[in-house]
mmCIF file of C-alpha atoms and ligand atoms in Angstrom:
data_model
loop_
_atom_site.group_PDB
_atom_site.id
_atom_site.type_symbol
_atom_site.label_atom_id
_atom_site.label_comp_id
_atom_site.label_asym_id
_atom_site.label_seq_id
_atom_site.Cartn_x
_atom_site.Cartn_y
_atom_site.Cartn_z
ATOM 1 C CA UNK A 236 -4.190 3.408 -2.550
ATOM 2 C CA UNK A 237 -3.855 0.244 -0.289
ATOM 3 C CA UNK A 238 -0.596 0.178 1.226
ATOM 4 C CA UNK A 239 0.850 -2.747 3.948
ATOM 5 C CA UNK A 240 -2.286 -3.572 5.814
ATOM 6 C CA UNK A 241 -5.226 -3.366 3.253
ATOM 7 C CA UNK A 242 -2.713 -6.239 1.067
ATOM 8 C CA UNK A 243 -2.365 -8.319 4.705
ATOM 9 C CA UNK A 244 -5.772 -7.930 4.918
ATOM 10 C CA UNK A 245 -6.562 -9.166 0.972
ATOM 11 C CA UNK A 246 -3.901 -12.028 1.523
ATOM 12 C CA UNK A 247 -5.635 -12.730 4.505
ATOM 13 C CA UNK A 248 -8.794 -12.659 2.716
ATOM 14 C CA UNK A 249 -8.045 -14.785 -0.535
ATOM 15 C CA UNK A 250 -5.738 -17.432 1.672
ATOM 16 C CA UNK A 251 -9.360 -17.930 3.248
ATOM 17 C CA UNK A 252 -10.574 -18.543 -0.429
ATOM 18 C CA UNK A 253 -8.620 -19.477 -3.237
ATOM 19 C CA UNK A 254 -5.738 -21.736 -1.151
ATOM 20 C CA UNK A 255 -6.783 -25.133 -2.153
ATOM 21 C CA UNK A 256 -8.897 -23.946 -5.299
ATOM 22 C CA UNK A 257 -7.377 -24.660 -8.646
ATOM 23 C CA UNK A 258 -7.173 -21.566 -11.400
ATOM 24 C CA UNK A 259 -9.666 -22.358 -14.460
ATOM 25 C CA UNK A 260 -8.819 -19.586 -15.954
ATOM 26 C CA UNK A 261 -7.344 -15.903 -16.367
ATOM 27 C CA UNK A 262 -8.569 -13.578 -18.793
ATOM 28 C CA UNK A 263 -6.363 -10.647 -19.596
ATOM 29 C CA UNK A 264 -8.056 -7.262 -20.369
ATOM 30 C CA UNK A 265 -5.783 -4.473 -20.297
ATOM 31 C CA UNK A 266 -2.679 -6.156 -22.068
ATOM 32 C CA UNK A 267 -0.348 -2.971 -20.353
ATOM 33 C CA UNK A 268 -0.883 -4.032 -16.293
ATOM 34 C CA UNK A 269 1.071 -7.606 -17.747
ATOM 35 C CA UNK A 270 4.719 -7.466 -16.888
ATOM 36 C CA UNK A 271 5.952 -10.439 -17.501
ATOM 37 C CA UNK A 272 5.520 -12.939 -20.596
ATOM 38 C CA UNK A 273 7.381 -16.146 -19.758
ATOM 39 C CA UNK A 274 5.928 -18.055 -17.949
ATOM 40 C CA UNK A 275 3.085 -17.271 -19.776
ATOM 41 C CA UNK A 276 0.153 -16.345 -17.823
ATOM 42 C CA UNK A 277 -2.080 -19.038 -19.256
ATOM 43 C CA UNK A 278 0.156 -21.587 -17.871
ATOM 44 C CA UNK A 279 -1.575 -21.230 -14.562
ATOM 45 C CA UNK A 280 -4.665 -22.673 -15.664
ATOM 46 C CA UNK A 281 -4.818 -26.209 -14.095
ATOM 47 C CA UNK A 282 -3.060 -25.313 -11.349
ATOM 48 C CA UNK A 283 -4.050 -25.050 -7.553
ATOM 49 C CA UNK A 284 -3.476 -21.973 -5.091
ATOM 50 C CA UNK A 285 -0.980 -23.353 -2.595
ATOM 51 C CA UNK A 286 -0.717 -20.437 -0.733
ATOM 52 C CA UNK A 287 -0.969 -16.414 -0.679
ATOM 53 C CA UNK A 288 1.521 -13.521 0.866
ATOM 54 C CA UNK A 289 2.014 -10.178 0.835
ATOM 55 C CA UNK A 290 6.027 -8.605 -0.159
ATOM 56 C CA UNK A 291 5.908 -5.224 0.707
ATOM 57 C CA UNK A 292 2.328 -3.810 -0.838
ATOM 58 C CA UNK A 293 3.016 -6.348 -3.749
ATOM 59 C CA UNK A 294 0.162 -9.369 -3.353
ATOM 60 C CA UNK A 295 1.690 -13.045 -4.099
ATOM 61 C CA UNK A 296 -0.541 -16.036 -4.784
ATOM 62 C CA UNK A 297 1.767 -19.035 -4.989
ATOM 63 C CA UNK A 298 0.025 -21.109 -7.866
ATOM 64 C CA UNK A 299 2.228 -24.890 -7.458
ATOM 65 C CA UNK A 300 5.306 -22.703 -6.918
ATOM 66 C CA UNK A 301 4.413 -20.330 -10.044
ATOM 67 C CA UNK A 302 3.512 -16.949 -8.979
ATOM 68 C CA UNK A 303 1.082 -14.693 -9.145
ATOM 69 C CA UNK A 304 2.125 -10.874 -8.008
ATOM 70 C CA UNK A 305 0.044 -8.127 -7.922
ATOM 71 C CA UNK A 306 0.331 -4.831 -7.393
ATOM 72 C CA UNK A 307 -2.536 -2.721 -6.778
ATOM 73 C CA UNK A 308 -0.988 0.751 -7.286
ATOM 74 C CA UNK A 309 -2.824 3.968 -7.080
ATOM 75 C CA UNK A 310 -6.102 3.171 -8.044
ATOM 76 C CA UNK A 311 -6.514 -0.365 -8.616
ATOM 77 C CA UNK A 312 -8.476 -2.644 -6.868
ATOM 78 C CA UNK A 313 -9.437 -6.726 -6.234
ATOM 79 C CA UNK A 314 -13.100 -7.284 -6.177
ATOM 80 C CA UNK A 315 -13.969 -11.392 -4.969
ATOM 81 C CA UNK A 316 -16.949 -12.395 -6.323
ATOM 82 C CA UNK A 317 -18.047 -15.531 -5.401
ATOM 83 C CA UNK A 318 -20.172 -16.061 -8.610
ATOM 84 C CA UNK A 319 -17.621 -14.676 -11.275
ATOM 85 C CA UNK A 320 -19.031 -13.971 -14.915
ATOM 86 C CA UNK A 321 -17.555 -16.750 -17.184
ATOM 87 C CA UNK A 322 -18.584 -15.166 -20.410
ATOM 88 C CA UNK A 323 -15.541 -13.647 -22.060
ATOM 89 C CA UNK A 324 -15.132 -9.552 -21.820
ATOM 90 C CA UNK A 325 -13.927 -7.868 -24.661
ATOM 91 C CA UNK A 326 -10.727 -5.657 -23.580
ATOM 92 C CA UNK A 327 -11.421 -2.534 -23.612
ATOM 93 C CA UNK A 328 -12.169 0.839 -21.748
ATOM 94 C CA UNK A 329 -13.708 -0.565 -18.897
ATOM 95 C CA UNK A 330 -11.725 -0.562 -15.620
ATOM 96 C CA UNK A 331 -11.517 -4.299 -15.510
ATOM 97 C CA UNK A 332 -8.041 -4.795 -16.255
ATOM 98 C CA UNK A 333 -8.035 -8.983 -15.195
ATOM 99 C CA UNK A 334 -10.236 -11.875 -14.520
ATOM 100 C CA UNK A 335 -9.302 -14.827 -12.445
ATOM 101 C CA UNK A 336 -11.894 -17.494 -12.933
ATOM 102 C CA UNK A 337 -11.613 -20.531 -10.043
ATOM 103 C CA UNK A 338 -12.787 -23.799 -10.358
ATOM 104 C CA UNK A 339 -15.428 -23.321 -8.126
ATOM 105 C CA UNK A 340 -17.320 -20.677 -9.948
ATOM 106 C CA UNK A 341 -15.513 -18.098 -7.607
ATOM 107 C CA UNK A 342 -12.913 -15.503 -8.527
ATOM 108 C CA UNK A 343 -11.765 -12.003 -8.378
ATOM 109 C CA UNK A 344 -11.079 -9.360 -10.563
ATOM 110 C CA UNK A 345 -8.483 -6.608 -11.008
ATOM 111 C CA UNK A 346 -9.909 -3.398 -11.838
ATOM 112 C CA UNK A 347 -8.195 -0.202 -12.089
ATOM 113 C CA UNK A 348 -9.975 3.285 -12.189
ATOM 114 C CA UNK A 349 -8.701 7.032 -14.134
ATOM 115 C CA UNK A 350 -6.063 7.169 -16.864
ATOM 116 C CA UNK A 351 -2.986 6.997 -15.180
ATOM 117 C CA UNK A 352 -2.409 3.340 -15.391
ATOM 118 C CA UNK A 353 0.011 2.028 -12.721
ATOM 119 C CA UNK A 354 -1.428 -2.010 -12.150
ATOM 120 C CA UNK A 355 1.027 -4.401 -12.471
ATOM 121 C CA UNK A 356 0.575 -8.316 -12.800
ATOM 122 C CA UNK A 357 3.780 -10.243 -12.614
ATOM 123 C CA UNK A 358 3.747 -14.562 -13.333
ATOM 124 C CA UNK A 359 7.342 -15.536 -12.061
ATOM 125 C CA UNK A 360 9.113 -18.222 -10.948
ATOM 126 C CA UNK A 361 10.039 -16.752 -7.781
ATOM 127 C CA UNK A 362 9.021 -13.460 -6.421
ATOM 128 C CA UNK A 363 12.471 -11.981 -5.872
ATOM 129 C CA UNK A 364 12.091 -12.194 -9.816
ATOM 130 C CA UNK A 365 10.218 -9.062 -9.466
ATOM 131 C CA UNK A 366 12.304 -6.059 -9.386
ATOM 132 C CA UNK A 367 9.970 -4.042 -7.018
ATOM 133 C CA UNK A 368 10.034 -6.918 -4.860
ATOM 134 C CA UNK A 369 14.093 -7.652 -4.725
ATOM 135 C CA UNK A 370 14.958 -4.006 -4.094
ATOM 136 C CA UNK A 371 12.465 -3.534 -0.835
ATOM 137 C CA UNK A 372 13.974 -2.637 2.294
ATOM 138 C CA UNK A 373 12.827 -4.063 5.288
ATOM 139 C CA UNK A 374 9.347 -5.419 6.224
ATOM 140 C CA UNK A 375 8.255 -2.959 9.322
ATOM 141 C CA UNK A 376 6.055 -5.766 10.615
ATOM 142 C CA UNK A 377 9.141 -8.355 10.800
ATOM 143 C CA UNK A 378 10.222 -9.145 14.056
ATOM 144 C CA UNK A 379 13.853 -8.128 12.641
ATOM 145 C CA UNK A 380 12.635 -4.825 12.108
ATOM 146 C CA UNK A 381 14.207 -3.425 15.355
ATOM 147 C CA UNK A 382 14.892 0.124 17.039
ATOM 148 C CA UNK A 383 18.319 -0.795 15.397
ATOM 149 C CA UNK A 384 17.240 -1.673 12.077
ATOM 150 C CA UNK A 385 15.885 2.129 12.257
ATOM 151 C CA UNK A 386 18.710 3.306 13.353
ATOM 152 C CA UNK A 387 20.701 2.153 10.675
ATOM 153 C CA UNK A 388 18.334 3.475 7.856
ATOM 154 C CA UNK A 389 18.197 6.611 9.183
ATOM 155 C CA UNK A 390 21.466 6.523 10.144
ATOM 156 C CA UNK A 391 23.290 10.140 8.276
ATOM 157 C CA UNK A 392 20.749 9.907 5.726
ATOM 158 C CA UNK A 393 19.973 13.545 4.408
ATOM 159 C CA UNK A 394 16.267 12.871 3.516
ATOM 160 C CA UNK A 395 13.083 14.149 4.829
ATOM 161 C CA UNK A 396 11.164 11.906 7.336
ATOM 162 C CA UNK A 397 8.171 11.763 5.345
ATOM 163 C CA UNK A 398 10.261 10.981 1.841
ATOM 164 C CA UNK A 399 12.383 8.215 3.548
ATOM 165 C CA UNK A 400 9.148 6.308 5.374
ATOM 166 C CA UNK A 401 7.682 6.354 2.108
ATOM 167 C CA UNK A 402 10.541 4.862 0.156
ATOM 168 C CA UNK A 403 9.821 1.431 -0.576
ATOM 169 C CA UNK A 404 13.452 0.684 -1.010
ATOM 170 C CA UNK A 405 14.211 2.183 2.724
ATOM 171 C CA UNK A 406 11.170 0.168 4.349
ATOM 172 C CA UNK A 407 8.747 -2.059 2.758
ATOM 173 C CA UNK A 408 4.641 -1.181 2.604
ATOM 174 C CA UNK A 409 4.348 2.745 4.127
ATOM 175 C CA UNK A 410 2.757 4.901 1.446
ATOM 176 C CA UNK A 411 1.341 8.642 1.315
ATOM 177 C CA UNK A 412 -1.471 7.485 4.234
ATOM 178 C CA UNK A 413 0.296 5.482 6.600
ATOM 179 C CA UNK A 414 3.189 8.128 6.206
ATOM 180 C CA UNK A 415 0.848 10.991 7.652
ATOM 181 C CA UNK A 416 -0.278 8.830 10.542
ATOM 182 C CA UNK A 417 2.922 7.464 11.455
ATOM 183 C CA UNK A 418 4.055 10.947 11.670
ATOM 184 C CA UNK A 419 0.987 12.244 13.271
ATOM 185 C CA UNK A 420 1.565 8.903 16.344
ATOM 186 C CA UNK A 421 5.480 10.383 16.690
ATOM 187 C CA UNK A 422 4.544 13.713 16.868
ATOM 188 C CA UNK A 423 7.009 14.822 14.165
ATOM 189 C CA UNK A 424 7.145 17.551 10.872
ATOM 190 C CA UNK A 425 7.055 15.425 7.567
ATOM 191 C CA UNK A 426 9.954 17.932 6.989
ATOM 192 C CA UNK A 427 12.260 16.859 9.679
ATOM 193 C CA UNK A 428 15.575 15.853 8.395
ATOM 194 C CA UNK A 429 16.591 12.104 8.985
ATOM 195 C CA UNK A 430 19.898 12.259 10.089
ATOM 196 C CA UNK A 431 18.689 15.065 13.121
ATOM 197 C CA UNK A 432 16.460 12.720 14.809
ATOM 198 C CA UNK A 433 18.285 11.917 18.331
ATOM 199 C CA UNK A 434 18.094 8.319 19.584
ATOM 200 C CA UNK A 435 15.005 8.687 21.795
ATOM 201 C CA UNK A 436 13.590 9.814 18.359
ATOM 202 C CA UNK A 437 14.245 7.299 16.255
ATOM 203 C CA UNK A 438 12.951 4.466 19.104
ATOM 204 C CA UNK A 439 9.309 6.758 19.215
ATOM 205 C CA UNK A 440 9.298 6.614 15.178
ATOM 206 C CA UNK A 441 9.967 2.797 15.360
ATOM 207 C CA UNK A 442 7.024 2.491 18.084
ATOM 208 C CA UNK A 443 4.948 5.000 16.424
ATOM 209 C CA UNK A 444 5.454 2.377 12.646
ATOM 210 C CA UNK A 445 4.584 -0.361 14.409
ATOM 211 C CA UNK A 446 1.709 0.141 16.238
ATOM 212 C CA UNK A 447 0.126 2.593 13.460
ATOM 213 C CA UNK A 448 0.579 -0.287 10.895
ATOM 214 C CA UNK A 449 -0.301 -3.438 13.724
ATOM 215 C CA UNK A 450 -3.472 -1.150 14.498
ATOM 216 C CA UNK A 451 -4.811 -1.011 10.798
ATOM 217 C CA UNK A 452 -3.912 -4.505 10.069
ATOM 218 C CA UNK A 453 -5.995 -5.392 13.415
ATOM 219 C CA UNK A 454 -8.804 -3.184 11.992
ATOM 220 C CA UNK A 455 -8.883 -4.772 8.430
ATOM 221 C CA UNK A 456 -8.585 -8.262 9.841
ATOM 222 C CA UNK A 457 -11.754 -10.465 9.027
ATOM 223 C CA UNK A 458 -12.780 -7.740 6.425
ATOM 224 C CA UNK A 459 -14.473 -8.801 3.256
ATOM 225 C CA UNK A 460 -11.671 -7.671 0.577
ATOM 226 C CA UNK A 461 -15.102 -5.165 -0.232
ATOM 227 C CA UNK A 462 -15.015 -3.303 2.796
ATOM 228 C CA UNK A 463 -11.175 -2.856 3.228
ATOM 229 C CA UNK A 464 -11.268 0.883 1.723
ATOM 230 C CA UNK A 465 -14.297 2.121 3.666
ATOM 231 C CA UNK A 466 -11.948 0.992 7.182
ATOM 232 C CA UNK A 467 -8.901 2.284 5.987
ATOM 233 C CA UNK A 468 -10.574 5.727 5.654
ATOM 234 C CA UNK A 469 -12.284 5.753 8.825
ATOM 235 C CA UNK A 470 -9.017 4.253 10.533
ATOM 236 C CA UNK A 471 -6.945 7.614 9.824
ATOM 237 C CA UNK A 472 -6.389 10.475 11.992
ATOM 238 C CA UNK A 473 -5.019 12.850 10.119
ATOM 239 C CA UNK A 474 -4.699 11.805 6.442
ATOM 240 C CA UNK A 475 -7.169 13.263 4.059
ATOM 241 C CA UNK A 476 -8.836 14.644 6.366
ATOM 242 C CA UNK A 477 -7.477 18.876 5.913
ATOM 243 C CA UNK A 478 -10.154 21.240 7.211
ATOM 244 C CA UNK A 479 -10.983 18.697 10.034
ATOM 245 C CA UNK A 480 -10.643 18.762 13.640
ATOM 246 C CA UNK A 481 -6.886 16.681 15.065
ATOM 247 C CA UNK A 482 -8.478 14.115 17.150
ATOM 248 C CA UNK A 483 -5.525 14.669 19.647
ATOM 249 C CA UNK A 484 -5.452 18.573 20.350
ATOM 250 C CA UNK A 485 -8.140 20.087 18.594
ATOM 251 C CA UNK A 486 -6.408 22.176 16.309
ATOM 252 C CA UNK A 487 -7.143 22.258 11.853
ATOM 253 C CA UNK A 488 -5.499 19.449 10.192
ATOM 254 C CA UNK A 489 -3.144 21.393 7.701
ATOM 255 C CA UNK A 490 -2.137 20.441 3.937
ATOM 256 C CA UNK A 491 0.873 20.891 1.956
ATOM 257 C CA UNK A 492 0.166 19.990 -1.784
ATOM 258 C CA UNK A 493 2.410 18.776 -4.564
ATOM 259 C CA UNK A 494 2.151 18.255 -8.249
ATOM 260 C CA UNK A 495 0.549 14.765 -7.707
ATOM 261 C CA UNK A 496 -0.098 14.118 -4.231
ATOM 262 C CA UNK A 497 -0.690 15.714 -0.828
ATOM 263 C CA UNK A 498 0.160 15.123 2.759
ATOM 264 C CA UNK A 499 -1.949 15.789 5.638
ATOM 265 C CA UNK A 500 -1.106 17.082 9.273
ATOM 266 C CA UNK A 501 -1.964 18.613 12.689
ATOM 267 C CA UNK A 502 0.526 22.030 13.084
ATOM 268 C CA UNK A 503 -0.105 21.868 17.210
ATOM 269 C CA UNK A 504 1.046 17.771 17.446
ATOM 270 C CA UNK A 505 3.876 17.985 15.050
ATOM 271 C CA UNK A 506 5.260 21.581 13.938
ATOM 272 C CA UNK A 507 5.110 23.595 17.094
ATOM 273 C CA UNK A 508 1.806 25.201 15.581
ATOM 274 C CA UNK A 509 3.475 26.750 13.140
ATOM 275 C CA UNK A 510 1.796 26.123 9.633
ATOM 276 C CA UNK A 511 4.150 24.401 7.082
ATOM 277 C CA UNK A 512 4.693 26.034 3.669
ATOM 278 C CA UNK A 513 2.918 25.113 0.875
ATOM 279 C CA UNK A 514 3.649 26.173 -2.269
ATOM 280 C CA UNK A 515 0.883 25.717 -4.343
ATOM 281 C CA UNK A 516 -1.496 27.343 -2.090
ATOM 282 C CA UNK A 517 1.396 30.795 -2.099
ATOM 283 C CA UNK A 518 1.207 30.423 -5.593
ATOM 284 C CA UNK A 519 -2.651 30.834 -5.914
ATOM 285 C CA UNK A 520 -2.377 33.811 -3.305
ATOM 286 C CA UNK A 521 -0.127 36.088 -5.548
HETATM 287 ZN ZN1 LIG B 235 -3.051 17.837 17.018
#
């Protein structure tokens, strides 16, 4: 799932080429990854790309102060092509969920993979028109994001490290990945409590968020929007990667599974070597 610096790296990519192109077209496939109705998304047709940003892991093209937002979700995906088919798809099963055609022959599409369909397309006025985008917390790249900012979020807040980074509410852009590496950097269990952290905690955590998140957005930069996933695998140290060696210590990168996700981590760097619980696996074992 692309979380804050595969999106920096796609706006990156698509300010490079769409800004300045006009839409010709958008063809709709899957009518469910549409949020929004008014304005209606043909209304962009005609109209140029005046710029492209990224609101948490929510894409924006500004289309002549309309809006395009995207979010990628789980499993979607934007795929340029700089040739893009201009015969009309049929919607249907396919994983091509929407079509942007640009007025040079170039475009990109929105594809989606599996069943569980989590996509979402947004044409608003103004992005804060989003509600995902009006109710995230702070941008961790900012330069307000501060050792106080942290401070204050964490503040008496009874909440699990790894829950709270991930919150998109609490901080903008850390998902399931970025969480695990973050937490790898700081040396600290995804189960520590918040509100225990001490001071000279809280300042590692901020340093740890910023230069785990500056360091993949420095990887993906330049990156064809193609080859974003490939470096975002390689880039990680401990997530997804259970069974492997911790490229710090040495010791097995551990797993603790949950109905719909997983999270990744090295027991010597961040839980005094002793394994965390995982339920599922005790479950299999009885
Ligand atoms: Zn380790």
């Amino acid at each position: 799932m692309p979380e804050l610096p595969e999106v920096e790296a796609l706006a990156a990519f698509l300010r490079e080429r769409a800004v300045g192109r006009v839409i010709a077209r958008i063809d709709v496939l899957a009518i469910s990854a549409l949020k929004t109705y008014d304005p209606p998304v043909t209304g962009l047709g005609g109209l140029p790309v005046t710029a492209v940003g990224r609101y948490g892991k929510f894409l924006d093209l500004d289309v002549d102060g309309l809006h395009l937002v995207i979010h990628l979700a789980r499993a979607g995906w934007l795929r340029w092509k700089e040739e893009i088919p201009v015969k009309p798809v049929r919607p249907g099963k396919g994983p091509l969920a929407l079509r942007v055609h640009l007025d040079d022959g170039s475009g990109f599409d929105l594809t989606e993979a599996g069943t569980k369909k989590g996509l979402a397309v947004y044409v608003v006025r103004d992005p804060a028109d989003v509600p995902g985008i009006a109710a995230l917390g702070p941008d961790p790249l900012s330069e307000t994001f501060t050792v106080a900012t942290l401070q204050e979020i964490v503040g008496d807040r009874r909440t699990q490290i790894k829950r709270l980074l991930r919150d998109q509410r609490i901080i903008a852009g850390i998902g399931n990945a970025y969480s695990d590496e973050v937490l790898h950097v700081a040396k600290m269990s995804p189960f520590k409590i918040a509100a225990t952290l001490t001071e000279e905690e809280v300042e590692l955590l901020h340093g740890s968020i910023v230069m785990t998140l500056r360091e993949a957005v420095g990887r993906s930069e330049g990156l064809a929007a193609g080859d974003l996933k490939a470096e975002k695998k390689l880039g990680l140290r401990v997530h997804g990667r259970a069974g492997e060696k911790c490229p710090i210590c040495g010791d097995t990168i551990r797993e603790v599974s949950f109905a719909d996700s997983a999270l990744q981590y090295c027991p010597t760097c961040q839980t005094g070597g002793k394994p965390l619980a995982d339920r599922r696996l005790s479950r299999l074992l009885k």
